[in-house]
């Protein structure tokens, strides 16, 4: 099979250096990459770097190799165009159909999926002109990844950072895998909330009650939703995974903090997926000082109190009509019977039931599940990567939202 052809557009921002890492990921995973930098991108990273890393010439202007008509051919033959970083200027040109260099010509001739990964100062990202350009590009079927929050050029911090190149690569991989625009972008215009990871309930300044959730399933759900065009809020409890590109990440520690963040984000969400392992109980008392062992004394029992059940609460009290709520259930015995009872008890629309054991589900790269629906249907998901389960969940959610 031919290698998938990817055009990596690079516009003139300091984050251009991070596109080298994205390029490396793309070529190493078997993609044929053609880098099309703008003239200003070459101020940051030179032509020699792009051609050495891609194994192809990196051309900026339409006037080079004119007989090969690169201004038309490169876009026409691409399977994916990704622009990283995309500056405010490049987004404006793309939204208005300007074509004054090879990259903008390529964007006009491409009929394949297009991903923009913007990076700029917060003020530029928030400017109404940029907002409208981004909305235009999204309406036309492009995936515009929300920038990350953090350190910008110089001393500034805020929203506008280019997400981690490995995470932009993940978006590209998923977009490439998902066929036509209607199939690909079935969550466009939707806001979804995903909780991930496991809560920690502090006992004293050095100890907590926790669980073994890694956050991998929730992060896979967030990544899959970004690639399908959704606006994603990821409420992450104690996960060490890198932020998925394009998701707004809210970090929490305890079940009470997670509840607050999920309920707040759910107020304007089309779907809420509770993949987090939320502690059902927390220590009744938090010891301000470290609990010490005392010679000759048995340890005091740890009294626990109930935590709020976030899934049951948002299922019972839907923030908007038609909101789809999804829960997860990790069971060790009578998996399906327990799952059906839990679906009814929690009142959600879908419940993903996994069997758990020492090496199953928690921390693993793959899992096996059955998705139970409140209408009685059951969708088995065979053992496989967590991203396949994530896409099955979104298939079922998208069908309910449509
Ligand atoms: N959940 C929640 N709030 C809690 C506990 C769990 O929102 N306090 C959510 C989880 O995110 C998951 C689902 O509920 O989506 C299933 O959690 P589980 O702990 O298995 O359910 P329980 O009702 O605690 O059932 P049991 O203790 O009988 O296993």
GROMACS .gro file of C-alpha atoms and ligand atoms in nm:
model
  431
    1UNK     CA    1   0.000   0.000   0.000
    2UNK     CA    2   0.115   0.356  -0.070
    3UNK     CA    3   0.218   0.556   0.231
    4UNK     CA    4  -0.048   0.814   0.334
    5UNK     CA    5   0.055   1.154   0.198
    6UNK     CA    6   0.063   1.430   0.457
    7UNK     CA    7   0.132   1.796   0.392
    8UNK     CA    8   0.279   1.968   0.696
    9UNK     CA    9   0.220   2.341   0.662
   10UNK     CA   10   0.428   2.555   0.895
   11UNK     CA   11   0.356   2.924   0.943
   12UNK     CA   12   0.576   3.185   1.104
   13UNK     CA   13   0.562   3.149   1.479
   14UNK     CA   14   0.822   3.058   1.736
   15UNK     CA   15   0.645   2.721   1.784
   16UNK     CA   16   0.771   2.625   1.435
   17UNK     CA   17   1.053   2.438   1.606
   18UNK     CA   18   0.800   2.203   1.765
   19UNK     CA   19   0.676   2.108   1.417
   20UNK     CA   20   1.011   1.929   1.366
   21UNK     CA   21   0.902   1.678   1.631
   22UNK     CA   22   0.560   1.638   1.467
   23UNK     CA   23   0.736   1.582   1.133
   24UNK     CA   24   0.957   1.315   1.286
   25UNK     CA   25   0.656   1.135   1.435
   26UNK     CA   26   0.476   1.144   1.101
   27UNK     CA   27   0.769   1.009   0.898
   28UNK     CA   28   0.862   0.744   1.156
   29UNK     CA   29   0.505   0.611   1.156
   30UNK     CA   30   0.510   0.555   0.780
   31UNK     CA   31   0.369   0.876   0.633
   32UNK     CA   32   0.507   1.045   0.324
   33UNK     CA   33   0.544   1.407   0.436
   34UNK     CA   34   0.588   1.718   0.228
   35UNK     CA   35   0.666   2.026   0.438
   36UNK     CA   36   0.532   2.356   0.306
   37UNK     CA   37   0.666   2.639   0.523
   38UNK     CA   38   0.565   3.001   0.476
   39UNK     CA   39   0.843   3.251   0.411
   40UNK     CA   40   0.819   3.375   0.769
   41UNK     CA   41   0.838   3.019   0.908
   42UNK     CA   42   1.185   3.000   0.752
   43UNK     CA   43   1.297   3.277   0.989
   44UNK     CA   44   1.246   3.027   1.272
   45UNK     CA   45   1.349   2.695   1.115
   46UNK     CA   46   1.543   2.678   0.788
   47UNK     CA   47   1.471   2.493   0.467
   48UNK     CA   48   1.756   2.247   0.525
   49UNK     CA   49   1.596   2.114   0.846
   50UNK     CA   50   1.259   2.055   0.680
   51UNK     CA   51   1.401   1.878   0.376
   52UNK     CA   52   1.645   1.669   0.580
   53UNK     CA   53   1.375   1.552   0.822
   54UNK     CA   54   1.110   1.488   0.554
   55UNK     CA   55   1.333   1.357   0.275
   56UNK     CA   56   1.150   1.591   0.037
   57UNK     CA   57   1.213   1.944  -0.088
   58UNK     CA   58   1.050   2.208   0.133
   59UNK     CA   59   0.918   2.479  -0.094
   60UNK     CA   60   0.766   2.810   0.005
   61UNK     CA   61   0.679   2.985  -0.317
   62UNK     CA   62   0.470   2.885  -0.617
   63UNK     CA   63   0.752   2.998  -0.850
   64UNK     CA   64   0.980   2.703  -0.785
   65UNK     CA   65   0.954   2.388  -1.004
   66UNK     CA   66   0.673   2.562  -1.193
   67UNK     CA   67   0.653   2.289  -1.461
   68UNK     CA   68   0.547   2.041  -1.189
   69UNK     CA   69   0.258   2.275  -1.090
   70UNK     CA   70   0.323   2.221  -0.718
   71UNK     CA   71   0.071   2.488  -0.616
   72UNK     CA   72  -0.206   2.255  -0.735
   73UNK     CA   73  -0.055   1.906  -0.717
   74UNK     CA   74   0.056   1.909  -0.354
   75UNK     CA   75  -0.292   1.983  -0.223
   76UNK     CA   76  -0.471   1.758  -0.474
   77UNK     CA   77  -0.269   1.450  -0.388
   78UNK     CA   78  -0.266   1.493  -0.008
   79UNK     CA   79  -0.452   1.258   0.226
   80UNK     CA   80  -0.419   1.507   0.512
   81UNK     CA   81  -0.301   1.865   0.550
   82UNK     CA   82  -0.193   1.974   0.897
   83UNK     CA   83  -0.082   2.329   0.968
   84UNK     CA   84   0.126   2.355   1.287
   85UNK     CA   85   0.175   2.615   1.408
   86UNK     CA   86  -0.107   2.809   1.242
   87UNK     CA   87  -0.063   3.182   1.307
   88UNK     CA   88  -0.351   3.431   1.325
   89UNK     CA   89  -0.243   3.555   0.982
   90UNK     CA   90  -0.248   3.207   0.828
   91UNK     CA   91  -0.595   3.133   0.976
   92UNK     CA   92  -0.722   3.463   0.834
   93UNK     CA   93  -0.585   3.383   0.489
   94UNK     CA   94  -0.728   3.031   0.498
   95UNK     CA   95  -1.070   3.155   0.612
   96UNK     CA   96  -1.082   3.412   0.332
   97UNK     CA   97  -0.941   3.189   0.058
   98UNK     CA   98  -0.632   3.402  -0.008
   99UNK     CA   99  -0.358   3.223  -0.200
  100UNK     CA  100  -0.034   3.420  -0.216
  101UNK     CA  101   0.216   3.145  -0.140
  102UNK     CA  102   0.250   2.769  -0.174
  103UNK     CA  103   0.084   2.684   0.160
  104UNK     CA  104  -0.227   2.894   0.101
  105UNK     CA  105  -0.253   2.758  -0.256
  106UNK     CA  106  -0.225   2.407  -0.115
  107UNK     CA  107  -0.506   2.475   0.133
  108UNK     CA  108  -0.733   2.587  -0.152
  109UNK     CA  109  -0.668   2.281  -0.367
  110UNK     CA  110  -0.681   2.021  -0.090
  111UNK     CA  111  -0.997   1.809  -0.078
  112UNK     CA  112  -0.872   1.593   0.210
  113UNK     CA  113  -0.918   1.657   0.585
  114UNK     CA  114  -0.738   1.967   0.714
  115UNK     CA  115  -0.617   2.015   1.072
  116UNK     CA  116  -0.505   2.353   1.204
  117UNK     CA  117  -0.305   2.373   1.528
  118UNK     CA  118  -0.306   2.746   1.613
  119UNK     CA  119  -0.039   2.909   1.826
  120UNK     CA  120  -0.031   3.279   1.907
  121UNK     CA  121  -0.057   3.526   2.191
  122UNK     CA  122  -0.377   3.506   2.394
  123UNK     CA  123  -0.498   3.849   2.277
  124UNK     CA  124  -0.468   3.744   1.913
  125UNK     CA  125  -0.648   3.413   1.977
  126UNK     CA  126  -0.930   3.591   2.161
  127UNK     CA  127  -0.968   3.872   1.907
  128UNK     CA  128  -1.311   3.866   1.738
  129UNK     CA  129  -1.143   3.855   1.396
  130UNK     CA  130  -0.960   3.532   1.486
  131UNK     CA  131  -1.270   3.388   1.656
  132UNK     CA  132  -1.472   3.444   1.338
  133UNK     CA  133  -1.201   3.300   1.115
  134UNK     CA  134  -1.179   2.988   1.334
  135UNK     CA  135  -1.559   2.951   1.330
  136UNK     CA  136  -1.557   2.981   0.949
  137UNK     CA  137  -1.289   2.715   0.910
  138UNK     CA  138  -1.470   2.478   1.148
  139UNK     CA  139  -1.801   2.532   0.968
  140UNK     CA  140  -1.630   2.427   0.647
  141UNK     CA  141  -1.515   2.101   0.802
  142UNK     CA  142  -1.162   2.177   0.919
  143UNK     CA  143  -1.047   2.057   1.260
  144UNK     CA  144  -0.911   2.360   1.447
  145UNK     CA  145  -0.744   2.240   1.766
  146UNK     CA  146  -0.783   2.468   2.068
  147UNK     CA  147  -0.439   2.594   2.177
  148UNK     CA  148  -0.301   2.485   2.512
  149UNK     CA  149  -0.268   2.711   2.815
  150UNK     CA  150   0.078   2.789   2.945
  151UNK     CA  151   0.399   2.976   2.885
  152UNK     CA  152   0.405   3.181   2.563
  153UNK     CA  153   0.697   3.362   2.404
  154UNK     CA  154   0.876   3.588   2.649
  155UNK     CA  155   0.725   3.628   2.993
  156UNK     CA  156   0.361   3.593   2.887
  157UNK     CA  157   0.141   3.301   2.985
  158UNK     CA  158  -0.213   3.217   2.879
  159UNK     CA  159  -0.406   3.032   2.612
  160UNK     CA  160  -0.219   3.018   2.285
  161UNK     CA  161   0.055   2.758   2.317
  162UNK     CA  162   0.100   2.495   2.052
  163UNK     CA  163  -0.008   2.164   2.210
  164UNK     CA  164   0.246   1.888   2.261
  165UNK     CA  165   0.361   1.766   1.912
  166UNK     CA  166   0.297   1.402   2.010
  167UNK     CA  167  -0.062   1.494   2.088
  168UNK     CA  168  -0.105   1.684   1.756
  169UNK     CA  169   0.024   1.368   1.590
  170UNK     CA  170  -0.249   1.170   1.770
  171UNK     CA  171  -0.516   1.405   1.629
  172UNK     CA  172  -0.370   1.364   1.277
  173UNK     CA  173  -0.363   0.986   1.307
  174UNK     CA  174  -0.725   0.973   1.415
  175UNK     CA  175  -0.847   1.222   1.154
  176UNK     CA  176  -0.669   1.022   0.880
  177UNK     CA  177  -0.833   0.702   1.001
  178UNK     CA  178  -1.187   0.836   0.985
  179UNK     CA  179  -1.312   0.862   0.624
  180UNK     CA  180  -1.546   1.132   0.495
  181UNK     CA  181  -1.620   1.466   0.661
  182UNK     CA  182  -1.970   1.362   0.776
  183UNK     CA  183  -1.836   1.048   0.944
  184UNK     CA  184  -1.531   1.222   1.076
  185UNK     CA  185  -1.690   1.529   1.223
  186UNK     CA  186  -2.008   1.392   1.373
  187UNK     CA  187  -1.939   1.582   1.697
  188UNK     CA  188  -1.871   1.919   1.531
  189UNK     CA  189  -2.040   2.202   1.718
  190UNK     CA  190  -2.091   1.979   2.025
  191UNK     CA  191  -1.944   2.036   2.368
  192UNK     CA  192  -1.855   1.720   2.557
  193UNK     CA  193  -1.724   1.669   2.908
  194UNK     CA  194  -1.507   1.370   2.996
  195UNK     CA  195  -1.385   1.283   3.344
  196UNK     CA  196  -1.070   1.074   3.369
  197UNK     CA  197  -0.824   0.933   3.618
  198UNK     CA  198  -0.886   0.842   3.978
  199UNK     CA  199  -0.969   1.063   4.275
  200UNK     CA  200  -0.748   1.081   4.584
  201UNK     CA  201  -0.907   1.137   4.922
  202UNK     CA  202  -0.651   1.281   5.164
  203UNK     CA  203  -0.607   1.126   5.504
  204UNK     CA  204  -0.322   1.345   5.626
  205UNK     CA  205  -0.062   1.565   5.451
  206UNK     CA  206   0.124   1.262   5.313
  207UNK     CA  207  -0.141   0.992   5.262
  208UNK     CA  208  -0.454   0.942   5.061
  209UNK     CA  209  -0.712   0.677   4.968
  210UNK     CA  210  -0.686   0.626   4.595
  211UNK     CA  211  -0.735   0.377   4.317
  212UNK     CA  212  -0.544   0.234   4.023
  213UNK     CA  213  -0.706   0.426   3.740
  214UNK     CA  214  -0.439   0.560   3.499
  215UNK     CA  215  -0.671   0.791   3.306
  216UNK     CA  216  -0.591   0.619   2.975
  217UNK     CA  217  -0.953   0.542   2.885
  218UNK     CA  218  -1.073   0.895   2.964
  219UNK     CA  219  -0.782   1.051   2.774
  220UNK     CA  220  -0.857   0.823   2.476
  221UNK     CA  221  -1.217   0.946   2.488
  222UNK     CA  222  -1.103   1.310   2.494
  223UNK     CA  223  -0.863   1.261   2.201
  224UNK     CA  224  -1.125   1.078   1.996
  225UNK     CA  225  -1.380   1.355   2.057
  226UNK     CA  226  -1.133   1.628   1.948
  227UNK     CA  227  -1.066   1.440   1.622
  228UNK     CA  228  -1.444   1.417   1.566
  229UNK     CA  229  -1.476   1.795   1.591
  230UNK     CA  230  -1.608   1.838   1.947
  231UNK     CA  231  -1.517   2.104   2.198
  232UNK     CA  232  -1.383   1.896   2.485
  233UNK     CA  233  -1.351   1.967   2.856
  234UNK     CA  234  -1.140   1.701   3.024
  235UNK     CA  235  -1.175   1.689   3.403
  236UNK     CA  236  -0.863   1.500   3.501
  237UNK     CA  237  -0.809   1.350   3.844
  238UNK     CA  238  -0.443   1.281   3.924
  239UNK     CA  239  -0.343   1.151   3.581
  240UNK     CA  240   0.015   1.190   3.465
  241UNK     CA  241  -0.068   1.159   3.096
  242UNK     CA  242   0.013   1.452   2.864
  243UNK     CA  243  -0.276   1.692   2.792
  244UNK     CA  244  -0.463   1.581   2.479
  245UNK     CA  245  -0.423   1.843   2.206
  246UNK     CA  246  -0.731   2.061   2.175
  247UNK     CA  247  -0.899   1.970   2.506
  248UNK     CA  248  -0.951   2.218   2.788
  249UNK     CA  249  -0.804   2.033   3.084
  250UNK     CA  250  -0.933   2.100   3.438
  251UNK     CA  251  -0.723   1.932   3.706
  252UNK     CA  252  -0.883   1.803   4.023
  253UNK     CA  253  -0.776   1.589   4.317
  254UNK     CA  254  -1.074   1.471   4.521
  255UNK     CA  255  -1.425   1.348   4.441
  256UNK     CA  256  -1.574   1.670   4.576
  257UNK     CA  257  -1.348   1.878   4.347
  258UNK     CA  258  -1.431   1.651   4.055
  259UNK     CA  259  -1.804   1.692   4.119
  260UNK     CA  260  -1.773   2.070   4.119
  261UNK     CA  261  -1.576   2.075   3.792
  262UNK     CA  262  -1.801   1.825   3.613
  263UNK     CA  263  -2.126   1.990   3.722
  264UNK     CA  264  -1.993   2.331   3.612
  265UNK     CA  265  -1.879   2.208   3.270
  266UNK     CA  266  -2.193   1.995   3.221
  267UNK     CA  267  -2.413   2.304   3.244
  268UNK     CA  268  -2.357   2.370   2.875
  269UNK     CA  269  -2.255   2.027   2.752
  270UNK     CA  270  -2.425   1.802   2.498
  271UNK     CA  271  -2.273   1.491   2.653
  272UNK     CA  272  -2.096   1.392   2.974
  273UNK     CA  273  -1.884   1.078   2.994
  274UNK     CA  274  -1.782   0.973   3.345
  275UNK     CA  275  -1.473   0.761   3.287
  276UNK     CA  276  -1.308   0.866   3.613
  277UNK     CA  277  -1.282   0.623   3.901
  278UNK     CA  278  -1.444   0.831   4.173
  279UNK     CA  279  -1.398   0.727   4.533
  280UNK     CA  280  -1.731   0.637   4.688
  281UNK     CA  281  -1.600   0.728   5.034
  282UNK     CA  282  -1.354   0.971   5.187
  283UNK     CA  283  -1.196   0.983   5.532
  284UNK     CA  284  -1.438   1.150   5.773
  285UNK     CA  285  -1.155   1.348   5.923
  286UNK     CA  286  -0.844   1.498   5.765
  287UNK     CA  287  -0.550   1.501   6.007
  288UNK     CA  288  -0.367   1.834   5.980
  289UNK     CA  289  -0.046   1.669   6.100
  290UNK     CA  290   0.100   1.337   5.986
  291UNK     CA  291  -0.063   1.041   6.161
  292UNK     CA  292   0.214   0.878   6.373
  293UNK     CA  293   0.240   0.522   6.489
  294UNK     CA  294   0.247   0.486   6.867
  295UNK     CA  295   0.434   0.201   7.031
  296UNK     CA  296   0.202  -0.034   7.215
  297UNK     CA  297  -0.114   0.109   7.048
  298UNK     CA  298  -0.324  -0.044   6.773
  299UNK     CA  299  -0.389   0.204   6.491
  300UNK     CA  300  -0.719   0.393   6.507
  301UNK     CA  301  -0.977   0.272   6.254
  302UNK     CA  302  -1.031   0.513   5.964
  303UNK     CA  303  -1.389   0.640   5.963
  304UNK     CA  304  -1.530   0.707   5.616
  305UNK     CA  305  -1.817   0.918   5.484
  306UNK     CA  306  -1.998   0.896   5.148
  307UNK     CA  307  -1.888   1.108   4.855
  308UNK     CA  308  -2.144   1.257   4.617
  309UNK     CA  309  -2.238   1.026   4.329
  310UNK     CA  310  -2.163   1.255   4.036
  311UNK     CA  311  -2.298   1.024   3.766
  312UNK     CA  312  -2.631   0.972   3.944
  313UNK     CA  313  -2.659   1.346   4.012
  314UNK     CA  314  -2.601   1.464   3.654
  315UNK     CA  315  -2.820   1.184   3.517
  316UNK     CA  316  -3.110   1.284   3.742
  317UNK     CA  317  -3.066   1.656   3.690
  318UNK     CA  318  -2.987   1.705   3.320
  319UNK     CA  319  -2.851   2.051   3.252
  320UNK     CA  320  -3.019   2.058   2.911
  321UNK     CA  321  -3.280   1.846   2.735
  322UNK     CA  322  -3.133   1.563   2.529
  323UNK     CA  323  -2.800   1.571   2.712
  324UNK     CA  324  -2.642   1.226   2.687
  325UNK     CA  325  -2.484   1.087   3.003
  326UNK     CA  326  -2.245   0.793   2.997
  327UNK     CA  327  -2.108   0.599   3.294
  328UNK     CA  328  -1.845   0.333   3.338
  329UNK     CA  329  -1.866   0.031   3.562
  330UNK     CA  330  -1.572  -0.180   3.663
  331UNK     CA  331  -1.694  -0.514   3.792
  332UNK     CA  332  -1.520  -0.827   3.911
  333UNK     CA  333  -1.818  -1.070   3.931
  334UNK     CA  334  -2.157  -1.113   3.758
  335UNK     CA  335  -2.037  -0.844   3.523
  336UNK     CA  336  -2.346  -0.803   3.302
  337UNK     CA  337  -2.607  -0.848   3.571
  338UNK     CA  338  -2.431  -0.595   3.794
  339UNK     CA  339  -2.395  -0.363   3.494
  340UNK     CA  340  -2.766  -0.371   3.410
  341UNK     CA  341  -2.860  -0.302   3.771
  342UNK     CA  342  -2.610  -0.016   3.786
  343UNK     CA  343  -2.740   0.139   3.462
  344UNK     CA  344  -3.090   0.148   3.610
  345UNK     CA  345  -2.968   0.273   3.948
  346UNK     CA  346  -2.752   0.554   3.808
  347UNK     CA  347  -3.010   0.663   3.549
  348UNK     CA  348  -2.757   0.727   3.271
  349UNK     CA  349  -2.815   0.660   2.899
  350UNK     CA  350  -2.516   0.436   2.840
  351UNK     CA  351  -2.301   0.231   3.075
  352UNK     CA  352  -1.967   0.088   2.964
  353UNK     CA  353  -1.912  -0.230   3.160
  354UNK     CA  354  -1.557  -0.367   3.195
  355UNK     CA  355  -1.443  -0.670   3.380
  356UNK     CA  356  -1.153  -0.580   3.609
  357UNK     CA  357  -0.878  -0.791   3.752
  358UNK     CA  358  -0.511  -0.768   3.831
  359UNK     CA  359  -0.403  -0.705   3.470
  360UNK     CA  360  -0.733  -0.605   3.315
  361UNK     CA  361  -0.843  -0.248   3.241
  362UNK     CA  362  -0.653  -0.048   3.505
  363UNK     CA  363  -0.337   0.089   3.350
  364UNK     CA  364  -0.363  -0.146   3.050
  365UNK     CA  365  -0.339  -0.026   2.690
  366UNK     CA  366  -0.631  -0.241   2.581
  367UNK     CA  367  -0.966  -0.345   2.721
  368UNK     CA  368  -1.281  -0.538   2.645
  369UNK     CA  369  -1.628  -0.410   2.729
  370UNK     CA  370  -2.000  -0.418   2.670
  371UNK     CA  371  -2.188  -0.091   2.632
  372UNK     CA  372  -2.535  -0.122   2.785
  373UNK     CA  373  -2.799   0.130   2.679
  374UNK     CA  374  -3.110   0.242   2.865
  375UNK     CA  375  -3.321   0.127   2.566
  376UNK     CA  376  -3.204  -0.229   2.634
  377UNK     CA  377  -2.951  -0.258   2.350
  378UNK     CA  378  -2.606  -0.403   2.417
  379UNK     CA  379  -2.294  -0.331   2.211
  380UNK     CA  380  -2.004  -0.567   2.273
  381UNK     CA  381  -1.657  -0.419   2.213
  382UNK     CA  382  -1.398  -0.695   2.160
  383UNK     CA  383  -1.058  -0.685   2.331
  384UNK     CA  384  -0.861  -0.404   2.168
  385UNK     CA  385  -0.704  -0.060   2.212
  386UNK     CA  386  -0.883   0.188   2.436
  387UNK     CA  387  -0.924   0.425   2.141
  388UNK     CA  388  -1.151   0.171   1.969
  389UNK     CA  389  -1.374   0.159   2.276
  390UNK     CA  390  -1.363   0.541   2.283
  391UNK     CA  391  -1.486   0.564   1.925
  392UNK     CA  392  -1.761   0.309   1.993
  393UNK     CA  393  -1.883   0.523   2.283
  394UNK     CA  394  -1.885   0.837   2.063
  395UNK     CA  395  -2.065   0.646   1.783
  396UNK     CA  396  -2.343   0.566   2.029
  397UNK     CA  397  -2.345   0.919   2.176
  398UNK     CA  398  -2.350   1.083   1.829
  399UNK     CA  399  -2.646   0.865   1.728
  400UNK     CA  400  -2.838   0.980   2.034
  401UNK     CA  401  -2.752   1.346   1.975
  402UNK     CA  402  -2.847   1.339   1.605
  403LIG     N1  403  -1.920   0.757   3.995
  403LIG     C1  404  -1.951   0.887   4.028
  403LIG     N2  405  -1.945   0.928   4.158
  403LIG     C2  406  -1.908   0.842   4.256
  403LIG     C3  407  -1.876   0.708   4.223
  403LIG     C4  408  -1.880   0.670   4.092
  403LIG     O1  409  -1.984   0.965   3.940
  403LIG     N3  410  -1.904   0.884   4.380
  403LIG     C5  411  -1.930   0.714   3.855
  403LIG     C6  412  -1.801   0.667   3.791
  403LIG     O2  413  -1.736   0.772   3.724
  403LIG     C7  414  -1.852   0.562   3.692
  403LIG     C8  415  -1.975   0.507   3.758
  403LIG     O3  416  -2.016   0.605   3.853
  403LIG     O4  417  -1.892   0.621   3.572
  403LIG     C9  418  -1.962   0.370   3.824
  403LIG     O5  419  -1.898   0.377   3.944
  403LIG     P1  420  -1.901   0.257   4.054
  403LIG     O6  421  -1.812   0.303   4.162
  403LIG     O7  422  -1.872   0.129   3.990
  403LIG     O8  423  -2.053   0.255   4.097
  403LIG     P2  424  -2.114   0.233   4.238
  403LIG     O9  425  -2.248   0.293   4.235
  403LIG    O10  426  -2.018   0.279   4.340
  403LIG    O11  427  -2.135   0.076   4.245
  403LIG     P3  428  -2.069  -0.035   4.339
  403LIG    O12  429  -2.005   0.032   4.455
  403LIG    O13  430  -2.182  -0.120   4.374
  403LIG    O14  431  -1.971  -0.105   4.248
   0.00000   0.00000   0.00000
